[in-house]
Coordinates of N, CA, C and O in Angstrom, one line a residue:
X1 N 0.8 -1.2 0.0 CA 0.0 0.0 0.0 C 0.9 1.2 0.0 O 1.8 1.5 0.8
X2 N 0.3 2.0 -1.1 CA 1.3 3.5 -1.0 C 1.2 4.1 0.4 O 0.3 3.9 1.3
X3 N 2.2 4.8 0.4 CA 2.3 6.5 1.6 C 1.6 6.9 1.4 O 1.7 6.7 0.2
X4 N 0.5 7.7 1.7 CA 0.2 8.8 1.7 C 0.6 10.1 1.4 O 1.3 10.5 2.3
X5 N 0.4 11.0 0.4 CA 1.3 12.0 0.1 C 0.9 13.2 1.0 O -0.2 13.7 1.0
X6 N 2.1 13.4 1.7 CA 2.2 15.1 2.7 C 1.7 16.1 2.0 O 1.1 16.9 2.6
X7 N 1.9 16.2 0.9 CA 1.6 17.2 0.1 C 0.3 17.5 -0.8 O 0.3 18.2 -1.8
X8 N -0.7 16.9 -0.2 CA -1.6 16.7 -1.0 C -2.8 17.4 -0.2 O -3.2 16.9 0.9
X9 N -3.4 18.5 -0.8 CA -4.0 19.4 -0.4 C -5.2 18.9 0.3 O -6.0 18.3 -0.5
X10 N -5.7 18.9 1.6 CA -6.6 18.0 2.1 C -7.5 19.5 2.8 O -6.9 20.4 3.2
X11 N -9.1 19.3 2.6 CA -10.2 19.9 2.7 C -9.9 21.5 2.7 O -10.0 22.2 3.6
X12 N -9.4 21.6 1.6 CA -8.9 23.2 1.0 C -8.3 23.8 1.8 O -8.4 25.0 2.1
X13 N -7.3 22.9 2.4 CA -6.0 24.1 3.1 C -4.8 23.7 2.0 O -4.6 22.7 1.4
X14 N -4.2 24.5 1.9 CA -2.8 24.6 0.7 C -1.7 24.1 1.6 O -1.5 24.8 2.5
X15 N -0.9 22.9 1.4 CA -0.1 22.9 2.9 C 1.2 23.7 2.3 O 1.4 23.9 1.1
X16 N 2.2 24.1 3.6 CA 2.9 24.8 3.3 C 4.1 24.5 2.7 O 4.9 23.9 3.4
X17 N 4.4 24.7 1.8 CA 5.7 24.1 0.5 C 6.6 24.1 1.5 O 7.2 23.0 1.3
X18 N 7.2 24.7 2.8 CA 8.7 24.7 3.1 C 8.6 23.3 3.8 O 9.8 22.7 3.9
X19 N 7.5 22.5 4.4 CA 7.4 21.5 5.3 C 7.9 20.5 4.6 O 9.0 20.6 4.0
X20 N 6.9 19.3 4.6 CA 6.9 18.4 3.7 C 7.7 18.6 2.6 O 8.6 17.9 2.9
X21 N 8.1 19.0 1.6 CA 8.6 20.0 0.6 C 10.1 19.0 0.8 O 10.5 18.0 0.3
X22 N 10.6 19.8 2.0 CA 11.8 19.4 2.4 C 12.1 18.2 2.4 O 13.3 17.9 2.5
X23 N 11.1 17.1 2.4 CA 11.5 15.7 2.9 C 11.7 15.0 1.1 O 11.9 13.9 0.8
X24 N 11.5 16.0 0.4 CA 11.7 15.1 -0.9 C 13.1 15.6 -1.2 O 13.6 16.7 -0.8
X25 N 13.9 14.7 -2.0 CA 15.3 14.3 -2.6 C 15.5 15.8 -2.6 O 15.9 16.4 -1.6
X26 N 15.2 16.4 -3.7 CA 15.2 17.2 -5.1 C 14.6 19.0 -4.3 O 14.6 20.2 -4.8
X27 N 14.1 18.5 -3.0 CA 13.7 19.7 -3.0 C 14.6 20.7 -2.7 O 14.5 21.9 -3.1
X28 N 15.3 20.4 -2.1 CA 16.2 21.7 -1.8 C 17.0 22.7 -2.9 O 18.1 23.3 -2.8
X29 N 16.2 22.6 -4.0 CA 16.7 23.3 -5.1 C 15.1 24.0 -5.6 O 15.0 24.9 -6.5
X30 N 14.2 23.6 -4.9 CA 12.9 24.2 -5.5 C 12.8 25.3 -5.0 O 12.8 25.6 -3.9
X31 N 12.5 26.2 -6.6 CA 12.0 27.8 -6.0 C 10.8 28.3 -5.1 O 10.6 29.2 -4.4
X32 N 10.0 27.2 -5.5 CA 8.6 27.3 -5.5 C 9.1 27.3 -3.2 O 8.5 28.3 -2.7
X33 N 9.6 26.8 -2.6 CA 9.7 26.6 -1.5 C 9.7 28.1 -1.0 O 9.1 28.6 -0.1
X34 N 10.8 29.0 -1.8 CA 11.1 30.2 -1.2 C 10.2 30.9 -2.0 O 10.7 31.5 -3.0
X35 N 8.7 31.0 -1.9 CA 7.7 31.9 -2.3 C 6.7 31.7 -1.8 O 6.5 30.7 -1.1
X36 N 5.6 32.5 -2.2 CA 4.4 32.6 -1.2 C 3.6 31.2 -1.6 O 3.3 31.1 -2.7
X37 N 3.4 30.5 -0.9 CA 2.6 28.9 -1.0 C 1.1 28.9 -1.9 O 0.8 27.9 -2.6
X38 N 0.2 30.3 -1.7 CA -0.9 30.3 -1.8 C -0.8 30.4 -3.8 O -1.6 30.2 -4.7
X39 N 0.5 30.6 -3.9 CA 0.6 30.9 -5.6 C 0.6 29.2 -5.7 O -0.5 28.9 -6.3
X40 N 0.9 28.6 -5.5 CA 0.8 27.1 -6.3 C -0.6 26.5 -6.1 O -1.0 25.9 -7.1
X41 N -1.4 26.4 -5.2 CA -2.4 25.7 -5.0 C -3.9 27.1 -5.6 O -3.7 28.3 -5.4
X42 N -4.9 26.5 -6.3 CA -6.1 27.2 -6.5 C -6.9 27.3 -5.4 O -7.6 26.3 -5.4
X43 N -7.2 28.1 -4.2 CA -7.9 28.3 -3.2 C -9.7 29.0 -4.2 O -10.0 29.5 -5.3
X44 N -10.2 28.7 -3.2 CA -11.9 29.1 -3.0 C -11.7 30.7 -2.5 O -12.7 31.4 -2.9
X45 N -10.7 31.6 -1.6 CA -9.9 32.6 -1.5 C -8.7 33.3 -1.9 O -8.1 34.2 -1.3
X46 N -8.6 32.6 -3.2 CA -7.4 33.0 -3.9 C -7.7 34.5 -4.5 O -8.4 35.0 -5.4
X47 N -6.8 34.9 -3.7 CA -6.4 36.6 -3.8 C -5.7 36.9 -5.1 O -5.5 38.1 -5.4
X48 N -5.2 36.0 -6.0 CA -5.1 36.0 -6.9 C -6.3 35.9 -8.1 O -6.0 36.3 -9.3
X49 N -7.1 35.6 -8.0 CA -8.4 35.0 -9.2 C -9.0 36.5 -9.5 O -9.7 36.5 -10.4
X50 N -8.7 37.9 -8.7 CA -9.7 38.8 -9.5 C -8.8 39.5 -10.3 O -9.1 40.5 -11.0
X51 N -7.4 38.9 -10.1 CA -6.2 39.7 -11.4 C -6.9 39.2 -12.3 O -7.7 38.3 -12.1
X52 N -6.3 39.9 -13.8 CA -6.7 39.5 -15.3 C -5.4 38.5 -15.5 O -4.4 38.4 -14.8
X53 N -5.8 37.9 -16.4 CA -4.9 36.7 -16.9 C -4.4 35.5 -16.4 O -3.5 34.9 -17.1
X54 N -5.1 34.8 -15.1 CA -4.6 34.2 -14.5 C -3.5 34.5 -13.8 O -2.9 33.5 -13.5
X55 N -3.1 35.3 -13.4 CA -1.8 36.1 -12.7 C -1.3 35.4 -11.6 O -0.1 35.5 -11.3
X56 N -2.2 34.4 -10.9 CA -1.2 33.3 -10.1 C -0.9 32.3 -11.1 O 0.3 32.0 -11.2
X57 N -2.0 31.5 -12.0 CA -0.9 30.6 -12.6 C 0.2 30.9 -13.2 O 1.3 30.4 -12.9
X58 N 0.1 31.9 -14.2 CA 1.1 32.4 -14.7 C 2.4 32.9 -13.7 O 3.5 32.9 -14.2
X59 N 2.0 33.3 -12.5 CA 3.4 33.9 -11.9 C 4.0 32.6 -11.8 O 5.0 32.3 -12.4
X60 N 3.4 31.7 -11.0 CA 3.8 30.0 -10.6 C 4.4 29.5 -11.9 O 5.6 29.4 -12.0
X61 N 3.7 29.4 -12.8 CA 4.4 28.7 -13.9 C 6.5 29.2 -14.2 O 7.5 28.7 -14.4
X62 N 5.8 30.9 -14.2 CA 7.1 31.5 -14.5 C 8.2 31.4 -13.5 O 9.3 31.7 -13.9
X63 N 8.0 31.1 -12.6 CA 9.1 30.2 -11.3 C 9.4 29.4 -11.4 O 10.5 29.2 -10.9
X64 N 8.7 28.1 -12.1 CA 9.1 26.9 -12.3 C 9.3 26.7 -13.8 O 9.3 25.6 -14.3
X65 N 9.4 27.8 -14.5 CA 10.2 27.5 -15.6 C 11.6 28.3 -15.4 O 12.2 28.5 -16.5
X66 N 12.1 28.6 -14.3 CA 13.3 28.8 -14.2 C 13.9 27.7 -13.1 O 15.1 27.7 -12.7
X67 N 13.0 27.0 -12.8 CA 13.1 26.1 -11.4 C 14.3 25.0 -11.9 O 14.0 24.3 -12.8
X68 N 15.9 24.7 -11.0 CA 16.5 23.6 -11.7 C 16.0 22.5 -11.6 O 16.3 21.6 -12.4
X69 N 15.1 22.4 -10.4 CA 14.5 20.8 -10.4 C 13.0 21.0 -11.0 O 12.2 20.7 -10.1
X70 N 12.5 21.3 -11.9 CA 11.7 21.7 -12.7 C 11.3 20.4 -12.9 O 10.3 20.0 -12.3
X71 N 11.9 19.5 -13.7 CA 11.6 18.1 -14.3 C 11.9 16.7 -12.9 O 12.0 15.5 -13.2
X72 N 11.9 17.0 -11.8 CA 11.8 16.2 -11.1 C 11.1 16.6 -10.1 O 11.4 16.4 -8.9
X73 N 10.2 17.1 -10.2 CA 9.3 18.4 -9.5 C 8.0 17.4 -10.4 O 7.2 16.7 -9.8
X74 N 8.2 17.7 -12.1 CA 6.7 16.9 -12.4 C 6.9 15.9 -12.6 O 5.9 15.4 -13.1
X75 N 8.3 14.8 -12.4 CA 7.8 13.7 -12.2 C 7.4 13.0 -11.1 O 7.1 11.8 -11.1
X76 N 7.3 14.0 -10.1 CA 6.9 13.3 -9.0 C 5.4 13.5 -8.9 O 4.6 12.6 -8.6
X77 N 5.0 15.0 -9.5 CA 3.6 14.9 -9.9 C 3.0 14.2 -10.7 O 1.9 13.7 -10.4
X78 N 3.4 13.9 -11.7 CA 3.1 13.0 -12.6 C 2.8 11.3 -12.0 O 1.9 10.6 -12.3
X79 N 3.7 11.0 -11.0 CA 3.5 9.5 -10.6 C 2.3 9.9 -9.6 O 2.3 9.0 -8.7
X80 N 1.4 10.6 -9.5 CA 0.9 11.2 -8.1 C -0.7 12.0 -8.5 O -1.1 13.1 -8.1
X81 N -1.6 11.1 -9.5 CA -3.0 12.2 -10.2 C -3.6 12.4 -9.0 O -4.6 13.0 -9.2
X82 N -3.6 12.2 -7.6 CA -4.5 13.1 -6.8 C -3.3 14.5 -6.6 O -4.0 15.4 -6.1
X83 N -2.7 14.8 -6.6 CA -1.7 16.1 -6.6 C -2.4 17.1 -6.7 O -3.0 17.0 -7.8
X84 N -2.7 18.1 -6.1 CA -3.7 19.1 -6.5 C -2.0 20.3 -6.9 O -0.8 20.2 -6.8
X85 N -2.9 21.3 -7.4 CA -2.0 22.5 -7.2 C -0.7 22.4 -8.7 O -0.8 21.6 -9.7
X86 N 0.2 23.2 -8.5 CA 1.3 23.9 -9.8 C 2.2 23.1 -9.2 O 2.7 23.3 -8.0
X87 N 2.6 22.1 -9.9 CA 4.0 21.2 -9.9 C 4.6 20.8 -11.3 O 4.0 20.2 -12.2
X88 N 6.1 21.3 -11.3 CA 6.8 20.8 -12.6 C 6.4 22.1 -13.7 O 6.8 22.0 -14.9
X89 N 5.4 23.3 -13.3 CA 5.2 24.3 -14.7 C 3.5 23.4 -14.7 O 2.6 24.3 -15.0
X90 N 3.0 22.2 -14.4 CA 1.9 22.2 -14.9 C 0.5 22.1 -14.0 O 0.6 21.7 -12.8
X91 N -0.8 22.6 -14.6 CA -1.4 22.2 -13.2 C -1.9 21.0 -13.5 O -1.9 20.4 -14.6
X92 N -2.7 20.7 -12.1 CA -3.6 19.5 -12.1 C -4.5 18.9 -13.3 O -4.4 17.8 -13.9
X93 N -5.1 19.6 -13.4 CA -5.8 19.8 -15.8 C -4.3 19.2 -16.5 O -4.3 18.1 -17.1
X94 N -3.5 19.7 -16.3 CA -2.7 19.3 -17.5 C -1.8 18.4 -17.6 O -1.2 17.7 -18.4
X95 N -1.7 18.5 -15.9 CA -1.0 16.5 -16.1 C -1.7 15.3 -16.2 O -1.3 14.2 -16.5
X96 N -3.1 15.9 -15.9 CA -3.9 14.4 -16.4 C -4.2 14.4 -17.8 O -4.5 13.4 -18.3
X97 N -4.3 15.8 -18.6 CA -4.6 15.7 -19.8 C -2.7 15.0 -20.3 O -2.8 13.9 -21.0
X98 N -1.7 15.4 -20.2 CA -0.6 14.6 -20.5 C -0.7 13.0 -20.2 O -0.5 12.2 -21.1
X99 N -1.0 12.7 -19.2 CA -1.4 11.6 -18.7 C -1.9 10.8 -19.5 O -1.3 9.8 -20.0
X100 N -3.1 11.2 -19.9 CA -3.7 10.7 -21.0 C -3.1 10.7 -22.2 O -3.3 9.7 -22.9
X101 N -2.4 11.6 -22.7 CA -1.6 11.3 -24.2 C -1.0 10.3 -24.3 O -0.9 9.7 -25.4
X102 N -0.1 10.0 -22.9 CA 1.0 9.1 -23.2 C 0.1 7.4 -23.1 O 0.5 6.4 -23.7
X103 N -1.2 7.4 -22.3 CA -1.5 6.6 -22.4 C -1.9 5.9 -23.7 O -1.3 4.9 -24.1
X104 N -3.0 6.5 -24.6 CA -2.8 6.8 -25.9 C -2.1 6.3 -26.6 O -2.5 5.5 -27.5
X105 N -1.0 6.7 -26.5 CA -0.2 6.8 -27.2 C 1.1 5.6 -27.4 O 2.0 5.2 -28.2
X106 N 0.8 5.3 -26.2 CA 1.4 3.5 -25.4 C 0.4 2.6 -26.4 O 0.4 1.4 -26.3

């Protein structure tokens, strides 16, 4: 039976990236740790949602496209479809829609 993932956003609280965060290999190179937590996860209060453009995904994304562990960031999301929230540059929509290509595509 799997672990349970620390990081997996349970009855809409965002947990906090520096915790848990820490106990993975790879993290201590993640940007996303040294910034504000509420940018990766979509809250029901997201103080970000009345900007134009998506302005939190986009800020998140643009962190983790400079992020060096960038690609071991989504493959840990990727082994992980309950993962809520911005891991690896993608969100939750887009790793299951990836998800599905490769299966597909297998």
């Amino acid at each position: 039976m799997p672990k349970p993932n620390p990081l997996r956003q349970v009855d809409g609280y965002s947990p906090d990236m520096t915790g848990p965060l820490r106990a993975l290999p790879w993290a201590d190179g993640a940007l996303c740790a040294q910034t504000d937590p509420d940018l990766w996860f979509e809250l029901s209060t997201d103080r970000y949602i009345s900007k134009p453009n998506g302005t939190r995904e986009t800020a998140a994304k643009d962190i983790c496209g400079r992020c060096p562990v960038r690609q071991e960031c989504l493959d840990y999301a990727m082994a992980d479809p309950m993962l809520q929230g911005i891991w690896g540059g993608l969100t939750q929509r887009e790793r299951e829609q990836a998800r599905r290509r490769a299966r597909e595509a297998s």
